[in-house]
Coordinates of C-alpha atoms in Angstrom, one line a residue:
Chain J
M34 CA 16.3 31.3 6.1
K35 CA 17.1 27.7 6.8
K36 CA 14.0 27.5 9.1
V37 CA 11.8 28.8 6.3
L38 CA 13.3 26.2 3.9
D39 CA 12.6 23.4 6.4
E40 CA 9.0 24.6 6.9
G41 CA 8.5 24.7 3.2
K42 CA 9.8 21.2 2.8
L43 CA 7.4 20.0 5.4
I44 CA 4.4 21.7 3.8
L45 CA 5.4 20.1 0.5
I46 CA 5.0 16.7 2.2
A47 CA 1.8 17.8 4.1
I48 CA -0.3 18.7 1.1
P49 CA -0.3 15.3 -0.8
V50 CA -0.6 13.5 2.5
L51 CA -3.7 15.5 3.3
I52 CA -5.2 14.9 0.0
W53 CA -4.6 11.2 0.1
T54 CA -6.0 10.9 3.6
L55 CA -9.0 13.1 3.3
L56 CA -10.2 12.7 -0.4
P57 CA -12.2 9.6 0.2
I58 CA -13.7 11.0 3.3
Y59 CA -14.5 14.3 1.6
H60 CA -16.1 12.3 -1.3
L61 CA -18.3 10.5 1.1
F62 CA -19.5 13.8 2.4
V63 CA -20.0 15.3 -1.0
L64 CA -22.2 12.3 -2.1
S65 CA -24.2 12.6 1.0
I66 CA -25.3 16.1 0.0
S67 CA -25.7 15.3 -3.7
T68 CA -28.8 14.6 -5.7
Q69 CA -28.7 11.4 -7.7
E70 CA -28.1 13.4 -10.9
S71 CA -25.2 15.6 -9.7
M72 CA -23.6 12.6 -8.0
L73 CA -23.5 11.0 -11.6
A74 CA -21.6 14.1 -12.8
G75 CA -18.6 13.4 -10.4
K76 CA -18.3 17.0 -9.4
L77 CA -15.9 18.2 -6.8
W78 CA -18.8 20.1 -5.3
P79 CA -22.4 19.3 -6.0
E80 CA -24.4 21.8 -8.1
K81 CA -27.3 22.0 -5.6
P82 CA -26.2 20.7 -2.2
T83 CA -29.2 19.2 -0.4
L84 CA -30.0 17.7 2.9
Q85 CA -32.8 15.7 1.4
N86 CA -30.7 12.4 1.6
F87 CA -30.6 12.7 5.3
Q88 CA -34.4 13.1 5.5
I89 CA -34.8 10.0 3.2
V90 CA -32.5 8.0 5.5
F91 CA -34.0 9.1 8.8
N92 CA -37.5 8.4 7.5
Q93 CA -36.4 5.1 5.9
Q94 CA -38.0 6.1 2.7
H95 CA -36.0 3.8 0.4
Y96 CA -36.5 0.0 0.2
Y97 CA -32.8 -0.4 0.9
L98 CA -33.2 1.5 4.1
T99 CA -36.3 0.1 5.6
N100 CA -34.4 -1.2 8.7
F101 CA -32.0 1.8 9.0
W102 CA -32.9 2.6 12.7
L103 CA -33.0 -1.1 13.8
Q104 CA -29.7 -1.8 12.2
L105 CA -28.2 1.4 13.8
F106 CA -29.5 0.1 17.1
N107 CA -28.1 -3.4 16.4
S108 CA -24.6 -1.7 15.8
F109 CA -24.9 0.1 19.2
L110 CA -26.1 -3.0 21.0
I111 CA -23.2 -5.2 19.6
A112 CA -20.6 -2.6 20.3
I113 CA -21.6 -1.7 23.9
A114 CA -22.1 -5.4 24.7
T115 CA -18.7 -6.2 23.3
G116 CA -17.1 -3.4 25.1
L117 CA -18.5 -4.3 28.5
L118 CA -18.1 -8.1 28.3
T119 CA -14.5 -7.7 27.1
L120 CA -13.8 -5.3 29.9
F121 CA -15.2 -7.8 32.4
I122 CA -13.3 -10.8 31.1
A123 CA -10.0 -9.0 30.5
T124 CA -10.0 -7.2 33.8
C125 CA -10.6 -10.3 35.8
A126 CA -8.0 -12.2 33.7
A127 CA -5.4 -9.5 34.1
F128 CA -6.0 -9.4 37.8
A129 CA -5.6 -13.0 38.1
I130 CA -2.4 -13.1 36.1
S131 CA -0.7 -10.0 37.4
R132 CA -1.8 -9.8 41.0
L133 CA -2.8 -13.2 42.1
K134 CA -0.1 -15.0 40.0
A135 CA -2.8 -17.6 38.9
P136 CA -1.2 -21.0 38.0
G137 CA -0.5 -21.0 34.3
G138 CA -1.6 -17.4 33.9
R139 CA 1.5 -16.3 31.9
S140 CA 1.4 -19.1 29.5
I141 CA -2.3 -18.6 29.0
M142 CA -1.8 -15.0 28.2
N143 CA 1.1 -15.7 25.7
F144 CA -1.1 -18.5 24.1
A145 CA -4.0 -16.1 23.9
L146 CA -2.1 -13.8 21.8
A147 CA -2.0 -16.5 19.0
T148 CA -5.5 -15.3 18.3
Y149 CA -3.7 -12.4 16.5
L150 CA -1.6 -14.6 14.6
I151 CA -4.5 -16.3 12.8
P152 CA -5.5 -14.0 9.9
A153 CA -9.1 -12.8 10.6
A154 CA -10.7 -14.1 7.4
F155 CA -9.3 -17.6 8.1
L156 CA -10.6 -17.8 11.7
A157 CA -14.0 -16.6 10.4
I158 CA -14.7 -19.7 8.4
P159 CA -14.3 -22.3 11.0
M160 CA -16.0 -20.1 13.4
Y161 CA -19.0 -19.8 11.2
K162 CA -19.2 -23.5 11.1
A163 CA -18.7 -23.9 15.0
M164 CA -21.6 -21.2 15.4
G165 CA -23.9 -23.5 13.3
T166 CA -23.0 -26.3 15.7
F167 CA -23.9 -24.2 18.7
G168 CA -27.1 -23.1 17.1
L169 CA -26.1 -19.5 17.3
L170 CA -26.0 -18.6 13.6
N171 CA -27.9 -15.4 12.8
T172 CA -28.1 -14.3 16.5
R173 CA -26.4 -11.1 17.8
V174 CA -25.0 -13.2 20.5
A175 CA -22.8 -15.0 18.1
L176 CA -21.3 -11.8 16.9
I177 CA -20.8 -10.4 20.3
L178 CA -19.1 -13.6 21.5
A179 CA -16.8 -13.5 18.3
M180 CA -15.9 -10.0 18.9
V181 CA -15.1 -10.5 22.6
A182 CA -12.9 -13.4 21.6
L183 CA -11.1 -11.2 19.2
A184 CA -10.8 -8.3 21.5
S185 CA -9.8 -10.1 24.7
P186 CA -6.2 -11.1 24.2
Y187 CA -4.9 -7.8 23.5
A188 CA -7.1 -6.2 26.2
I189 CA -5.6 -8.7 28.7
W190 CA -2.2 -7.9 27.4
V191 CA -2.5 -4.1 27.9
L192 CA -4.4 -4.4 31.2
K193 CA -1.8 -6.8 32.6
Q194 CA 1.1 -4.5 31.7
A195 CA -0.8 -1.6 33.3
S196 CA -1.5 -3.8 36.4
D197 CA 2.1 -4.8 36.8
K198 CA 3.0 -1.1 37.2
L199 CA 0.8 -0.8 40.3
P200 CA 2.9 -0.9 43.4
K201 CA 3.0 -4.2 45.2
E202 CA 2.9 -2.6 48.6
L203 CA -0.8 -1.7 48.1
D204 CA -1.7 -5.4 47.8
E205 CA 0.5 -6.2 50.8
A206 CA -1.1 -3.5 53.0
A207 CA -4.5 -4.6 52.0
I208 CA -3.8 -8.2 52.8
M209 CA -2.3 -7.2 56.2
D210 CA -5.6 -5.5 56.8
G211 CA -7.2 -8.9 56.2
A212 CA -8.6 -8.3 52.8
N213 CA -9.3 -11.5 50.7
S214 CA -8.6 -11.6 47.0
L215 CA -12.1 -10.4 46.1
Q216 CA -12.0 -7.5 48.4
L217 CA -8.5 -6.6 47.0
F218 CA -10.0 -6.7 43.5
R219 CA -12.9 -4.5 44.3
L220 CA -11.4 -2.0 46.7
V221 CA -7.8 -1.7 45.6
Y222 CA -7.5 -2.9 42.1
L223 CA -10.6 -1.6 40.3
P224 CA -10.3 2.0 41.3
L225 CA -6.5 2.1 40.3
M226 CA -7.1 0.5 37.0
K227 CA -10.1 2.8 35.9
P228 CA -8.0 4.8 33.3
S229 CA -6.7 1.7 31.5
M230 CA -10.0 0.1 31.8
V231 CA -11.7 3.0 29.9
V232 CA -9.1 2.7 27.1
I233 CA -9.7 -1.0 26.8
G234 CA -13.5 -0.8 26.9
I235 CA -13.5 1.8 24.1
Y236 CA -11.0 -0.2 22.1
A237 CA -13.2 -3.2 22.1
L238 CA -16.3 -1.0 21.5
L239 CA -14.6 0.5 18.4
L240 CA -13.5 -2.8 17.2
A241 CA -17.0 -4.3 17.2
W242 CA -18.6 -1.1 15.8
N243 CA -16.2 -1.0 12.8
E244 CA -16.3 -4.9 12.1
Y245 CA -17.6 -6.0 8.8
L246 CA -16.5 -9.5 8.0
Y247 CA -17.6 -11.4 11.0
A248 CA -21.0 -9.6 11.0
F249 CA -21.4 -10.4 7.3
L250 CA -20.8 -14.0 8.0
L251 CA -22.5 -14.7 11.2
L252 CA -25.6 -12.7 10.7
S253 CA -28.0 -12.8 7.8
S254 CA -31.5 -11.6 8.4
E255 CA -32.0 -7.9 7.7
R256 CA -33.4 -7.4 11.2
A257 CA -30.5 -8.9 13.0
V258 CA -27.5 -7.3 11.1
P259 CA -25.7 -4.2 12.2
L260 CA -25.7 -1.1 10.0
A261 CA -22.3 -2.1 8.4
V262 CA -23.8 -5.2 6.9
G263 CA -27.2 -3.4 6.1
L264 CA -25.1 -1.1 4.0
G265 CA -23.2 -3.9 2.3
L266 CA -26.5 -5.3 1.0
F267 CA -26.4 -2.5 -1.5
L268 CA -23.4 -4.2 -3.2
S269 CA -25.4 -6.6 -5.1
A270 CA -27.7 -4.0 -6.6
D271 CA -27.1 -2.5 -10.1
D272 CA -29.2 0.5 -9.3
A273 CA -27.9 1.2 -5.8
P274 CA -28.7 4.8 -4.7
W275 CA -25.1 5.5 -3.8
N276 CA -25.9 9.0 -2.4
L277 CA -28.3 7.5 0.2
L278 CA -25.8 4.8 1.0
M279 CA -23.1 7.3 1.5
T280 CA -25.5 9.3 3.7
A281 CA -26.2 6.4 6.0
G282 CA -22.4 5.5 5.7
L283 CA -21.5 9.0 7.0
I284 CA -23.9 8.7 9.9
Y285 CA -22.4 5.3 10.6
A286 CA -18.8 6.7 10.6
I287 CA -19.4 9.6 12.9
P288 CA -19.8 7.8 16.3
P289 CA -16.4 6.0 16.2
A290 CA -14.7 9.2 15.0
V291 CA -16.2 11.2 17.8
I292 CA -15.4 8.6 20.4
Y293 CA -11.8 8.2 19.0
Y294 CA -11.2 12.0 19.2
G295 CA -12.8 12.3 22.7
F296 CA -10.3 9.7 24.0
R297 CA -7.5 10.2 21.6
K298 CA -4.7 11.1 24.2
N299 CA -5.6 8.1 26.3
M300 CA -6.1 5.8 23.3
V301 CA -2.8 6.5 21.7
T302 CA -0.7 6.1 24.9
G303 CA -2.8 3.2 26.2
L304 CA -2.8 1.2 23.0
T305 CA 0.7 1.7 21.7
A306 CA 2.2 1.0 25.1
G307 CA 1.1 -2.5 24.5
A308 CA 2.4 -2.7 21.0
V309 CA 5.7 -1.1 21.2
K310 CA 7.1 -3.0 23.9
S311 CA 10.1 -4.7 22.4
Chain U
M89 CA -2.4 2.0 54.4
T90 CA -1.0 4.2 57.3
T91 CA -2.9 2.2 59.8
A92 CA -1.4 -0.9 58.6
A93 CA 2.0 0.5 58.7
M94 CA 1.5 1.5 62.3
A95 CA -0.2 -1.5 63.5
P96 CA 2.0 -4.0 65.4
P97 CA 3.5 -6.6 63.1
A98 CA 1.1 -9.4 62.8
I99 CA 2.3 -12.8 63.6
A100 CA 1.0 -14.8 60.8
S101 CA 0.3 -18.3 61.7
S102 CA 1.0 -20.9 59.1
D103 CA -2.8 -21.6 59.1
A104 CA -3.6 -18.1 58.0
T105 CA -0.9 -18.0 55.2
S106 CA -2.1 -21.3 53.7
G107 CA -5.7 -20.0 53.8
Q108 CA -4.5 -16.9 52.0
A109 CA -2.7 -19.0 49.5
R110 CA -5.7 -21.2 48.9
D111 CA -7.9 -18.0 48.5
R112 CA -5.6 -16.6 45.9
V113 CA -5.5 -19.8 43.8
F114 CA -9.2 -20.2 44.1
W115 CA -9.9 -16.6 42.9
G116 CA -7.1 -16.7 40.4
V117 CA -8.5 -19.7 38.7
L118 CA -12.1 -18.5 38.8
M119 CA -11.2 -15.0 37.4
L120 CA -9.4 -16.6 34.5
A121 CA -12.2 -19.0 33.8
P122 CA -14.4 -16.6 31.7
Y123 CA -11.6 -15.9 29.3
L124 CA -10.6 -19.5 29.0
L125 CA -14.1 -20.4 28.2
V126 CA -14.3 -17.8 25.5
F127 CA -11.0 -18.8 24.2
A128 CA -11.9 -22.5 24.1
V129 CA -15.2 -22.1 22.5
M130 CA -14.5 -19.3 20.0
V131 CA -10.9 -20.0 19.1
V132 CA -9.6 -23.4 19.9
Y133 CA -12.6 -25.3 19.1
P134 CA -13.2 -23.7 15.6
V135 CA -9.5 -24.0 14.7
A136 CA -9.3 -27.6 15.8
Y137 CA -12.6 -28.3 13.9
G138 CA -11.2 -26.6 10.7
L139 CA -8.2 -28.7 10.8
W140 CA -10.0 -31.8 11.2
L141 CA -12.3 -30.9 8.3
G142 CA -9.1 -30.1 6.4
L143 CA -8.0 -33.7 6.4
N144 CA -10.2 -34.5 3.4
W145 CA -7.8 -35.1 0.7
Q146 CA -10.4 -34.8 -2.1
S147 CA -10.9 -31.1 -1.5
Y148 CA -7.3 -30.3 -2.3
K149 CA -7.5 -32.0 -5.5
A150 CA -10.7 -30.0 -6.4
L151 CA -9.0 -26.9 -5.2
F152 CA -6.0 -27.1 -7.4
A153 CA -8.2 -28.1 -10.3
D154 CA -9.9 -24.7 -10.0
P155 CA -8.0 -22.2 -12.1
I156 CA -9.3 -19.4 -10.1
F157 CA -7.7 -20.8 -7.0
V158 CA -4.2 -21.0 -8.7
R159 CA -4.6 -17.4 -9.8
T160 CA -5.5 -16.5 -6.2
L161 CA -2.5 -17.9 -4.7
V162 CA -0.3 -15.9 -6.9
N163 CA -2.5 -12.7 -6.3
T164 CA -2.1 -13.4 -2.6
V165 CA 1.7 -13.5 -2.6
V166 CA 1.9 -10.4 -4.9
F167 CA -0.6 -8.5 -2.8
L168 CA 1.2 -9.3 0.4
F169 CA 4.6 -8.4 -1.0
I170 CA 3.6 -5.1 -2.5
A171 CA 1.2 -4.0 0.1
V172 CA 3.2 -4.6 3.2
N173 CA 6.5 -3.3 1.8
L174 CA 5.0 -0.2 0.3
K175 CA 3.0 0.5 3.4
F176 CA 6.0 0.3 5.7
L177 CA 8.2 2.4 3.4
M178 CA 5.5 5.0 3.5
A179 CA 5.0 4.7 7.3
L180 CA 8.7 4.9 7.9
F181 CA 9.0 8.1 5.8
L182 CA 5.8 9.7 7.3
S183 CA 6.8 8.8 10.8
G184 CA 9.8 11.1 10.2
F185 CA 7.3 13.8 9.2
F186 CA 4.9 13.3 12.1
V187 CA 7.6 13.1 14.7
Q188 CA 8.3 16.8 14.2
Q189 CA 7.3 18.8 17.2
R190 CA 5.2 21.5 15.7
A191 CA 1.7 22.4 16.5
W192 CA 0.4 22.2 12.9
V193 CA 2.0 18.8 12.3
R194 CA 0.4 17.4 15.6
F195 CA -2.9 18.7 14.4
M196 CA -2.4 17.0 11.0
L197 CA -1.7 13.8 12.8
V198 CA -5.2 14.0 14.2
L199 CA -6.7 14.1 10.8
F200 CA -4.2 11.6 9.4
I201 CA -5.6 8.9 11.9
L202 CA -9.1 9.2 10.4
P203 CA -9.0 6.3 8.0
W204 CA -8.0 3.9 10.7
A205 CA -10.6 5.3 13.1
V206 CA -13.6 5.1 10.9
P207 CA -15.4 1.8 9.6
S208 CA -14.3 0.2 6.4
I209 CA -17.7 -0.1 4.8
P210 CA -18.4 3.7 4.2
T211 CA -15.0 4.6 3.2
I212 CA -14.1 1.8 0.9
L213 CA -17.5 2.1 -0.8
S214 CA -16.6 5.7 -1.2
F215 CA -13.5 4.7 -3.0
R216 CA -15.7 2.3 -5.1
V217 CA -17.9 5.1 -6.3
M218 CA -15.1 7.5 -6.7
L219 CA -13.0 5.1 -8.9
N220 CA -15.9 4.2 -11.1
P221 CA -14.6 4.4 -14.6
E222 CA -17.7 6.2 -16.2
N223 CA -19.1 8.6 -13.6
G224 CA -16.7 8.3 -10.7
M225 CA -15.2 11.6 -9.5
I226 CA -11.6 10.8 -10.4
N227 CA -12.3 10.2 -14.1
Q228 CA -14.8 12.9 -14.3
Q229 CA -12.2 15.3 -13.1
L230 CA -9.5 14.0 -15.3
F231 CA -11.9 14.8 -18.1
H232 CA -12.7 18.3 -16.8
W233 CA -9.1 19.3 -16.1
F234 CA -7.0 17.4 -18.7
G235 CA -9.7 16.7 -21.3
I236 CA -9.0 12.9 -21.0
V237 CA -12.3 11.4 -22.4
E238 CA -11.7 7.9 -21.5
G239 CA -10.1 7.7 -18.1
P240 CA -8.4 4.5 -16.8
G241 CA -10.7 1.7 -15.9
W242 CA -9.8 1.7 -12.3
L243 CA -12.2 -1.1 -11.4
T244 CA -12.8 -2.8 -14.8
D245 CA -9.1 -3.3 -16.0
P246 CA -7.8 -6.4 -14.0
T247 CA -4.4 -5.0 -13.3
L248 CA -5.8 -1.6 -12.3
A249 CA -8.4 -3.1 -10.2
F250 CA -5.8 -5.2 -8.3
A251 CA -3.7 -2.1 -7.9
S252 CA -6.7 -0.2 -6.6
S253 CA -7.4 -2.8 -3.8
I254 CA -3.8 -2.6 -2.7
L255 CA -4.2 1.2 -2.7
V256 CA -7.3 0.9 -0.6
H257 CA -5.7 -1.5 1.9
I258 CA -2.7 0.8 2.3
W259 CA -5.0 3.8 2.8
K260 CA -6.8 2.1 5.6
S261 CA -3.9 0.6 7.5
L262 CA -1.1 3.2 7.0
P263 CA -2.2 5.5 9.9
F264 CA -1.9 2.7 12.5
W265 CA 1.6 1.6 11.5
T266 CA 2.8 5.2 11.0
L267 CA 1.6 5.9 14.6
I268 CA 3.6 2.8 15.8
L269 CA 6.7 4.1 14.1
V270 CA 6.2 7.6 15.5
T271 CA 6.0 6.2 19.0
G272 CA 9.1 4.2 18.3
R273 CA 11.0 7.2 17.1
L274 CA 9.8 9.2 20.0
A275 CA 11.5 6.7 22.3
I276 CA 14.9 7.5 20.8
A277 CA 17.0 9.8 23.0
Q278 CA 17.2 13.3 21.5
D279 CA 20.8 14.0 22.8
L280 CA 21.9 11.3 20.3
Y281 CA 20.9 13.7 17.5
E282 CA 22.2 16.7 19.1
A283 CA 25.7 15.0 19.5
A284 CA 25.5 13.8 15.8
S285 CA 24.7 17.3 14.5
V286 CA 27.5 18.7 16.5
D287 CA 29.8 16.2 14.9
G288 CA 28.5 17.4 11.5
A289 CA 26.4 14.4 10.5
N290 CA 23.7 15.3 7.8
K291 CA 20.1 14.2 7.9
W292 CA 20.8 10.9 6.0
Q293 CA 23.7 9.9 8.2
Q294 CA 21.5 10.6 11.3
F295 CA 18.9 8.3 10.0
R296 CA 21.3 5.7 8.9
F297 CA 23.3 5.6 12.2
I298 CA 20.8 6.5 14.9
T299 CA 17.2 6.2 13.7
W300 CA 17.4 3.0 11.8
P301 CA 19.4 0.9 14.2
S302 CA 16.9 2.0 17.0
L303 CA 13.9 1.3 14.9
A304 CA 14.9 -1.8 13.1
T305 CA 13.4 -4.4 15.6
L306 CA 10.1 -2.6 15.9
Y307 CA 10.0 -2.2 12.1
V308 CA 10.7 -6.0 11.5
T309 CA 8.1 -7.0 14.2
S310 CA 5.5 -4.7 12.9
T311 CA 6.1 -5.9 9.3
L312 CA 5.5 -9.4 10.3
L313 CA 2.4 -8.6 12.2
S314 CA 1.1 -6.5 9.3
M315 CA 1.8 -9.5 6.9
I316 CA -0.6 -11.6 9.1
W317 CA -3.3 -9.0 9.2
T318 CA -2.9 -8.2 5.5
L319 CA -3.3 -11.9 4.7
G320 CA -6.6 -11.8 6.6
D321 CA -7.8 -8.6 4.9
F322 CA -11.1 -9.4 3.3
N323 CA -12.7 -5.9 3.2
S324 CA -10.4 -4.0 0.9
V325 CA -10.7 -6.7 -1.9
Y326 CA -14.3 -7.7 -1.3
L327 CA -15.9 -4.2 -0.8
L328 CA -13.9 -2.6 -3.7
T329 CA -14.1 -5.1 -6.4
G330 CA -15.6 -8.3 -5.1
G331 CA -12.6 -10.1 -6.3
G332 CA -13.4 -9.1 -9.9
P333 CA -13.5 -8.4 -12.7
G334 CA -14.3 -11.9 -13.6
D335 CA -12.9 -13.5 -10.4
L336 CA -9.4 -12.6 -11.4
N337 CA -8.5 -10.6 -8.4
H338 CA -9.4 -12.8 -5.5
V339 CA -6.9 -13.2 -2.7
L340 CA -7.2 -16.1 -0.3
A341 CA -9.4 -14.3 2.2
T342 CA -12.0 -13.5 -0.3
L343 CA -11.9 -16.7 -2.2
G344 CA -12.1 -18.8 1.0
I345 CA -15.3 -17.0 2.0
R346 CA -16.7 -17.1 -1.5
Y347 CA -16.4 -21.0 -1.5
M348 CA -18.0 -21.0 2.0
R349 CA -20.9 -18.7 0.8
N350 CA -21.5 -20.9 -2.1
N351 CA -22.0 -23.8 0.4
N352 CA -18.6 -25.4 -0.3
L353 CA -17.2 -25.3 3.1
D354 CA -14.8 -28.0 2.3
L355 CA -13.0 -25.9 -0.3
G356 CA -13.1 -22.9 2.0
I357 CA -11.3 -24.8 4.8
A358 CA -8.9 -26.4 2.2
S359 CA -8.0 -22.9 0.8
I360 CA -7.2 -21.7 4.3
I361 CA -5.0 -24.6 4.9
C362 CA -3.2 -23.9 1.8
A363 CA -2.2 -20.6 3.3
M364 CA -0.4 -22.4 6.2
P365 CA 3.0 -22.5 4.4
L366 CA 2.7 -18.6 4.3
I367 CA 1.4 -18.2 7.9
L368 CA 3.4 -20.7 9.9
P369 CA 6.9 -19.2 9.4
M370 CA 5.5 -15.7 10.3
V371 CA 3.7 -17.1 13.3
W372 CA 6.9 -18.9 14.4
F373 CA 8.9 -15.8 14.1
M374 CA 6.3 -13.6 15.8
V375 CA 6.0 -15.9 18.8
K376 CA 9.8 -15.8 19.3
R377 CA 9.8 -12.1 19.0
L378 CA 6.8 -11.5 21.3
S379 CA 8.1 -13.8 24.0
K380 CA 11.5 -12.2 23.9
G381 CA 9.7 -8.7 24.1
A382 CA 7.8 -9.9 27.2
E383 CA 10.9 -10.7 29.1

């Protein structure tokens, strides 16, 4: 009896939580299959569900969507480049700090974490100014570099902790065999670090894919912006075709959700391991 | 490895050891260099440059003469206070729910993470359409079910619009912090609870004397970090209301960027620097916390 009561209490919590979590996502989906008229009726389910919106988006048949595919490509390009570059930089740094005990490595790592202690919107303004000075404004390179700078400190932190857990004896044995630092890195370190590296690469990739503010500031031309900013351009319009916007938004939201679920187990352990160490 | 173990002990000459040490330092510095370069160019330089631009006294005068700015400062403090506390009370409560070891609860956690995993732009814009006072789903449904002809002006009434952006901010960031607190709860030894329930402690006493003491440090650290991130949250306010209606609902994050977009970089920088009294104590506390955690 008590068991049933407990379960009942849990379900009473679960229902509002599910509604709260899923309502906006459900609404996104409903709009994507609504015609303009049924969208304006605010129905829980559209009168005549249609896939026409997808067709319009795919064929770029609306003046707000003339660069849909290009912008989606930009999103992929920026996210993948950020993932790879962050991975390269952070793996090297974690190796230098954790295995080679590079001079000043620890303090550099602690100092790097300060990046997280500057609120995003506040770092963005001087960064915009700096990008102007470097002549990089409105290039995708600017956004990639910004995202790498934002993702790296945490990436280094997590990789360094994973790296510290590798047994010291492996290094010693390799050095006895006459391996130099680079060989140690390539032949011993990289293979062992692969699981953590996958988590970090995906973390950086998702961060860049989901970013809006920096993309919005650093890029302006319709042909250079990622889809997030392309969709944001609707905001200034009074007659925005919200159902088309939501269709494109749904397409945009699917890749990170799929990637996240594909790597869910690793992500949760890999990322919270870095955060909950206190 | 095995061959190395079986090989006769190498007599390392001092020459070879110092060569190895030099090799380590060389590669150590070289492999740190890419990050240092990115950090210097993308973080240190912009921040230093921003601080230098912020030395212009005139911009602060102009800033405080702008009534929107003064209102924004108040908004920011209110936003921060309500959003962070409400979010963490919810996260604390929900972490107690999600820590239950049941298959269906674990499946629900998978769904619960969605707001955090998907990008802001589609979801916050979905909120924006849903909360539209005339033809948004919420007010249309209020009419349909309860006959309310004129539903609340979620995005047109200044107070409600502000509340809505807090709600959206919480919706987006709640899953992450709940997950962190769930992880914290999982680290508590289960036999403590068993011993307590044998001694006849009720649920509240178990929370009060076992869960809370174990979770408090994590809770405070997370709250501080969340305050910093909340202060930098541009999306929730900008994408939902644009700081409106009538520029009444800006927070520092959106106002600074509005100044900048209107080609008034000086005011943008100045408004950031005005946030320093808010940021610095948090940063100081965080650094202390983090370096203690790293030991």
